[in-house]
Coordinates of C-alpha atoms in Angstrom, one line a residue:
X1 CA -39.1 35.9 -39.3
X2 CA -41.7 35.4 -36.5
X3 CA -41.0 33.6 -33.3
X4 CA -43.4 30.7 -34.2
X5 CA -41.6 30.2 -37.5
X6 CA -38.2 30.0 -35.6
X7 CA -39.8 27.5 -33.2
X8 CA -41.1 25.4 -36.1
X9 CA -37.7 25.3 -37.8
X10 CA -36.1 24.2 -34.5
X11 CA -38.5 21.3 -34.3
X12 CA -37.6 20.3 -37.9
X13 CA -33.9 20.2 -37.0
X14 CA -34.5 17.9 -34.1
X15 CA -36.6 15.5 -36.2
X16 CA -34.0 15.5 -39.0
X17 CA -31.2 14.9 -36.5
X18 CA -33.0 12.1 -34.6
X19 CA -34.5 10.6 -37.8
X20 CA -37.5 9.8 -35.7
X21 CA -40.7 11.6 -34.7
X22 CA -40.9 9.5 -31.6
X23 CA -37.4 10.4 -30.4
X24 CA -37.7 14.0 -31.4
X25 CA -41.0 14.4 -29.6
X26 CA -39.4 13.0 -26.4
X27 CA -36.4 15.3 -26.8
X28 CA -38.7 18.3 -27.3
X29 CA -41.2 17.3 -24.7
X30 CA -44.2 17.4 -27.0
X31 CA -46.8 15.1 -28.6
X32 CA -45.7 13.2 -31.7
X33 CA -48.8 14.2 -33.5
X34 CA -48.2 17.9 -32.8
X35 CA -44.6 17.6 -34.1
X36 CA -45.8 15.9 -37.3
X37 CA -48.2 18.9 -37.9
X38 CA -45.4 21.3 -37.4
X39 CA -43.2 19.7 -40.0
X40 CA -46.2 19.5 -42.4
X41 CA -46.8 23.2 -41.8
X42 CA -43.2 24.1 -42.7
X43 CA -43.3 22.0 -45.9
X44 CA -46.6 23.7 -46.9
X45 CA -45.2 27.1 -46.3
X46 CA -42.0 26.4 -48.2
X47 CA -43.7 24.5 -50.9
X48 CA -41.2 21.6 -50.8
X49 CA -40.9 18.3 -49.0
X50 CA -38.2 18.2 -46.3
X51 CA -38.6 14.7 -44.8
X52 CA -39.3 11.3 -46.4
X53 CA -41.5 9.3 -44.1
X54 CA -42.1 5.6 -44.1
X55 CA -43.7 3.4 -41.4
X56 CA -40.2 2.5 -40.1
X57 CA -38.0 5.5 -40.8
X58 CA -37.7 9.3 -41.3
X59 CA -35.0 10.8 -43.5
X60 CA -34.3 14.3 -44.8
X61 CA -34.8 14.9 -48.5
X62 CA -32.1 16.7 -50.5
X63 CA -33.9 20.0 -49.6
X64 CA -34.1 18.8 -46.0
X65 CA -30.4 18.0 -45.8
X66 CA -29.6 21.5 -47.2
X67 CA -31.8 23.2 -44.6
X68 CA -30.4 21.0 -41.8
X69 CA -26.8 21.8 -42.8
X70 CA -27.6 25.5 -42.5
X71 CA -29.8 25.5 -39.4
X72 CA -28.2 22.8 -37.4
X73 CA -24.9 24.5 -36.7
X74 CA -26.7 27.8 -36.0
X75 CA -29.0 26.3 -33.4
X76 CA -26.2 24.4 -31.8
X77 CA -24.1 27.6 -31.5
X78 CA -27.2 29.2 -29.9
X79 CA -27.4 26.3 -27.4
X80 CA -23.7 26.7 -26.7
X81 CA -24.1 30.5 -26.1
X82 CA -26.9 29.9 -23.6
X83 CA -24.9 27.2 -21.9
X84 CA -22.0 29.6 -21.5
X85 CA -24.2 32.0 -19.7
X86 CA -25.0 29.2 -17.3
X87 CA -21.2 28.9 -16.7
X88 CA -21.0 32.6 -16.0
X89 CA -23.8 32.2 -13.5
X90 CA -22.0 29.4 -11.7
X91 CA -18.4 30.5 -12.1
X92 CA -17.6 33.9 -10.6
X93 CA -16.3 36.1 -13.4
X94 CA -16.9 39.4 -15.1
X95 CA -16.7 43.1 -14.3
X96 CA -18.4 44.7 -11.3
X97 CA -18.7 48.5 -11.5
X98 CA -19.0 50.4 -8.2
X99 CA -19.5 54.0 -7.3
X100 CA -18.1 54.7 -3.8
X101 CA -16.8 57.5 -1.6
X102 CA -13.0 57.7 -1.1
X103 CA -13.0 56.7 2.6
X104 CA -15.1 53.6 2.1
X105 CA -12.9 52.6 -0.8
X106 CA -9.7 52.9 1.3
X107 CA -11.0 51.3 4.5
X108 CA -13.4 48.7 3.4
X109 CA -13.6 48.0 -0.4
X110 CA -9.9 47.8 -1.3
X111 CA -8.9 45.6 1.7
X112 CA -11.9 43.3 1.0
X113 CA -10.9 43.0 -2.7
X114 CA -7.5 41.6 -1.7
X115 CA -9.2 38.5 -0.4
X116 CA -11.8 38.2 -3.1
X117 CA -9.6 38.8 -6.2
X118 CA -6.8 36.4 -5.1
X119 CA -9.3 33.6 -5.0
X120 CA -11.3 34.6 -8.0
X121 CA -8.9 36.0 -10.7
X122 CA -11.7 36.2 -13.3
X123 CA -13.5 38.9 -11.5
X124 CA -12.7 42.6 -12.2
X125 CA -13.9 45.4 -9.8
X126 CA -14.0 48.9 -11.3
X127 CA -14.3 51.7 -8.7
X128 CA -15.4 55.3 -9.4
X129 CA -14.8 57.7 -6.5
X130 CA -17.7 60.1 -6.3
X131 CA -19.3 61.9 -3.3
X132 CA -22.5 62.5 -5.2
X133 CA -25.6 60.2 -4.7
X134 CA -25.2 58.3 -7.9
X135 CA -28.2 56.8 -9.7
X136 CA -26.7 53.3 -10.1
X137 CA -29.2 52.3 -12.7
X138 CA -29.0 55.4 -14.9
X139 CA -25.2 55.5 -14.6
X140 CA -24.8 51.8 -15.3
X141 CA -23.2 50.8 -12.0
X142 CA -23.8 47.5 -10.5
X143 CA -23.9 49.0 -7.0
X144 CA -22.9 52.0 -4.9
X145 CA -21.4 52.6 -1.4
X146 CA -22.7 55.4 0.8
X147 CA -23.4 56.1 4.4
X148 CA -26.5 54.6 5.9
X149 CA -29.4 57.0 5.8
X150 CA -28.4 58.4 2.4
X151 CA -29.8 55.5 0.3
X152 CA -33.0 55.6 -1.6
X153 CA -35.8 53.4 -0.2
X154 CA -36.3 51.4 -3.4
X155 CA -32.7 50.1 -3.2
X156 CA -31.5 46.9 -1.6
X157 CA -29.1 48.0 1.2
X158 CA -26.4 45.8 2.8
X159 CA -24.4 47.1 5.7
X160 CA -20.7 46.7 5.0
X161 CA -19.0 48.5 7.9
X162 CA -19.4 49.7 11.5
X163 CA -20.4 53.3 12.3
X164 CA -17.7 55.8 11.4
X165 CA -16.1 57.9 14.2
X166 CA -15.4 61.5 13.1
X167 CA -13.0 64.1 14.3
X168 CA -12.5 67.9 14.0
X169 CA -8.8 68.5 13.8
X170 CA -6.3 71.4 13.3
X171 CA -2.6 71.7 13.1
X172 CA -0.7 73.2 16.1
X173 CA 0.4 76.1 13.9
X174 CA -3.2 77.0 13.2
X175 CA -4.4 76.6 16.8
X176 CA -1.6 78.9 18.1
X177 CA -3.2 81.7 16.1
X178 CA -6.8 80.6 16.6
X179 CA -7.5 79.1 20.1
X180 CA -9.3 75.8 20.1
X181 CA -13.1 76.1 20.3
X182 CA -14.6 75.0 23.6
X183 CA -18.1 74.6 22.2
X184 CA -19.7 74.1 18.8
X185 CA -21.0 77.7 18.8
X186 CA -17.3 78.9 18.8
X187 CA -16.7 77.2 15.5
X188 CA -18.1 80.3 13.7
X189 CA -14.9 82.0 14.8
X190 CA -12.7 79.6 12.9
X191 CA -11.7 78.8 9.3
X192 CA -12.8 75.5 7.8
X193 CA -11.4 73.3 5.0
X194 CA -14.5 72.0 3.4
X195 CA -15.8 69.2 1.2
X196 CA -18.2 70.0 -1.6
X197 CA -21.0 67.5 -2.4
X198 CA -21.4 67.2 -6.2
X199 CA -25.0 66.1 -6.3
X200 CA -26.4 69.1 -4.4
X201 CA -23.5 71.4 -5.0
X202 CA -23.5 72.3 -1.3
X203 CA -20.7 72.3 1.3
X204 CA -20.8 69.1 3.4
X205 CA -22.2 70.0 6.9
X206 CA -20.4 68.9 10.0
X207 CA -22.5 66.8 12.2
X208 CA -22.3 68.0 15.8
X209 CA -24.2 67.2 19.0
X210 CA -25.1 69.2 22.0
X211 CA -26.6 66.9 24.7
X212 CA -29.2 64.7 22.9
X213 CA -29.6 67.2 20.1
X214 CA -27.7 66.7 16.8
X215 CA -27.3 69.4 14.2
X216 CA -25.4 70.1 10.9
X217 CA -23.1 73.1 10.9
X218 CA -21.5 74.8 7.8
X219 CA -18.4 76.9 8.5
X220 CA -16.8 79.2 6.0
X221 CA -13.2 78.7 5.0
X222 CA -10.4 79.4 2.5
X223 CA -10.3 76.0 0.8
X224 CA -13.0 73.7 -0.6
X225 CA -12.1 70.2 -2.1
X226 CA -14.0 67.2 -3.4
X227 CA -11.5 64.7 -1.9
X228 CA -10.6 64.1 1.7
X229 CA -6.9 63.4 0.8
X230 CA -6.5 67.1 -0.2
X231 CA -8.5 68.2 2.9
X232 CA -6.0 66.3 5.0
X233 CA -3.0 67.9 3.3
X234 CA -4.5 71.3 3.8
X235 CA -5.2 70.9 7.5
X236 CA -1.7 69.6 8.0
X237 CA -0.5 72.8 6.3
X238 CA -2.4 74.9 8.9
X239 CA -5.1 76.4 6.7
X240 CA -7.9 75.7 9.2
X241 CA -10.0 73.1 10.9
X242 CA -11.2 70.0 9.1
X243 CA -13.9 67.4 9.7
X244 CA -12.5 64.0 8.8
X245 CA -12.9 60.3 9.7
X246 CA -11.0 59.6 12.8
X247 CA -9.1 56.6 11.3
X248 CA -7.7 58.9 8.6
X249 CA -6.1 61.3 11.1
X250 CA -5.3 58.9 14.0
X251 CA -1.6 58.7 13.1
X252 CA -1.2 62.4 12.9
X253 CA -2.9 62.8 16.3
X254 CA -0.5 60.4 17.8
X255 CA 2.6 62.1 16.4
X256 CA 1.4 65.6 17.3
X257 CA 1.0 66.9 13.8
X258 CA -2.7 67.4 14.4
X259 CA -4.8 68.2 17.5
X260 CA -8.4 67.1 18.0
X261 CA -11.0 69.5 19.2
X262 CA -14.6 69.1 20.4
X263 CA -14.2 65.4 20.7
X264 CA -17.4 65.1 22.8
X265 CA -19.4 67.0 20.2
X266 CA -18.7 64.8 17.1
X267 CA -21.1 61.8 16.9
X268 CA -20.3 58.8 14.8
X269 CA -21.7 58.7 11.3
X270 CA -23.9 55.7 10.3
X271 CA -21.9 52.8 8.8
X272 CA -21.4 52.4 5.1
X273 CA -23.9 50.4 3.1
X274 CA -23.7 48.7 -0.3
X275 CA -26.8 49.6 -2.3
X276 CA -28.2 48.2 -5.6
X277 CA -31.5 47.6 -7.4
X278 CA -33.3 44.4 -6.6
X279 CA -32.2 41.8 -9.1
X280 CA -33.9 38.4 -9.4
X281 CA -31.0 36.9 -11.4
X282 CA -27.6 38.4 -10.3
X283 CA -24.3 36.9 -11.4
X284 CA -22.4 34.6 -9.1
X285 CA -19.6 37.2 -9.1
X286 CA -21.9 39.9 -7.8
X287 CA -23.4 37.6 -5.2
X288 CA -19.9 36.7 -4.0
X289 CA -18.9 40.4 -4.0
X290 CA -21.9 41.2 -1.7
X291 CA -21.1 38.4 0.7
X292 CA -17.5 39.4 0.8
X293 CA -18.4 43.0 1.9
X294 CA -21.3 42.1 4.2
X295 CA -20.6 43.5 7.7
X296 CA -20.5 40.9 10.5
X297 CA -20.1 42.2 14.0
X298 CA -17.3 40.4 15.8

């Protein structure tokens, strides 16, 4: 059935329910003469009269009543379905799928969701931990979280956190055998516990600075992981040096289980950003999610 035929049948239902071309025309926002032509066209196409017309009234024929009984509930169900979409737009609900790195999930996303989900129990947030640069459109995510500077230019990017201080750390047991480096060039004499990036398949480079110059350094080592939790476990066990967010090792630095080296040579990383494709009509749940995460400097 063509779209124009569906529109014609919808017009017939309104006339039959209102039992008046005048009222039906007002409800549909169209001219009474045009509405009359539509009903006549349906009757000619079906080869049967659907409405009995007098100068004072309009009433469905037996055939019209049968058609109305079938079409009326269907169209009202359709109206109800569209109205329910409006409720979803206005009432925050539904599932939001996010791809994020582990550190951002721990330090920003999970704490923020505690506030959001208590107030809005109809929202579900599904997090996938992945250090790759996910294509949120192709992989059917609503949004992703990555460091600033790693996001494609065609994405909307919203800053959700401050810059991230980093630290190069080692266990005292390791540093007793391998004296702490005094400069970035001495890192080549050490063993590193590394993070592999799945998108490129390469080892994550450590960002270091010497004066105003910043470089990325890759250091060989005995262990490579795709999660910082395991890197932290390995550095605590004395397998080598590790390059980790400072907030993830601060407690171990305080109790002496780890020692920081080259503190003046590790610049902060750009803050985390939420990124997503431009959407003209986003759900109220997603809009609320974005505003909950949006970074506001205190």
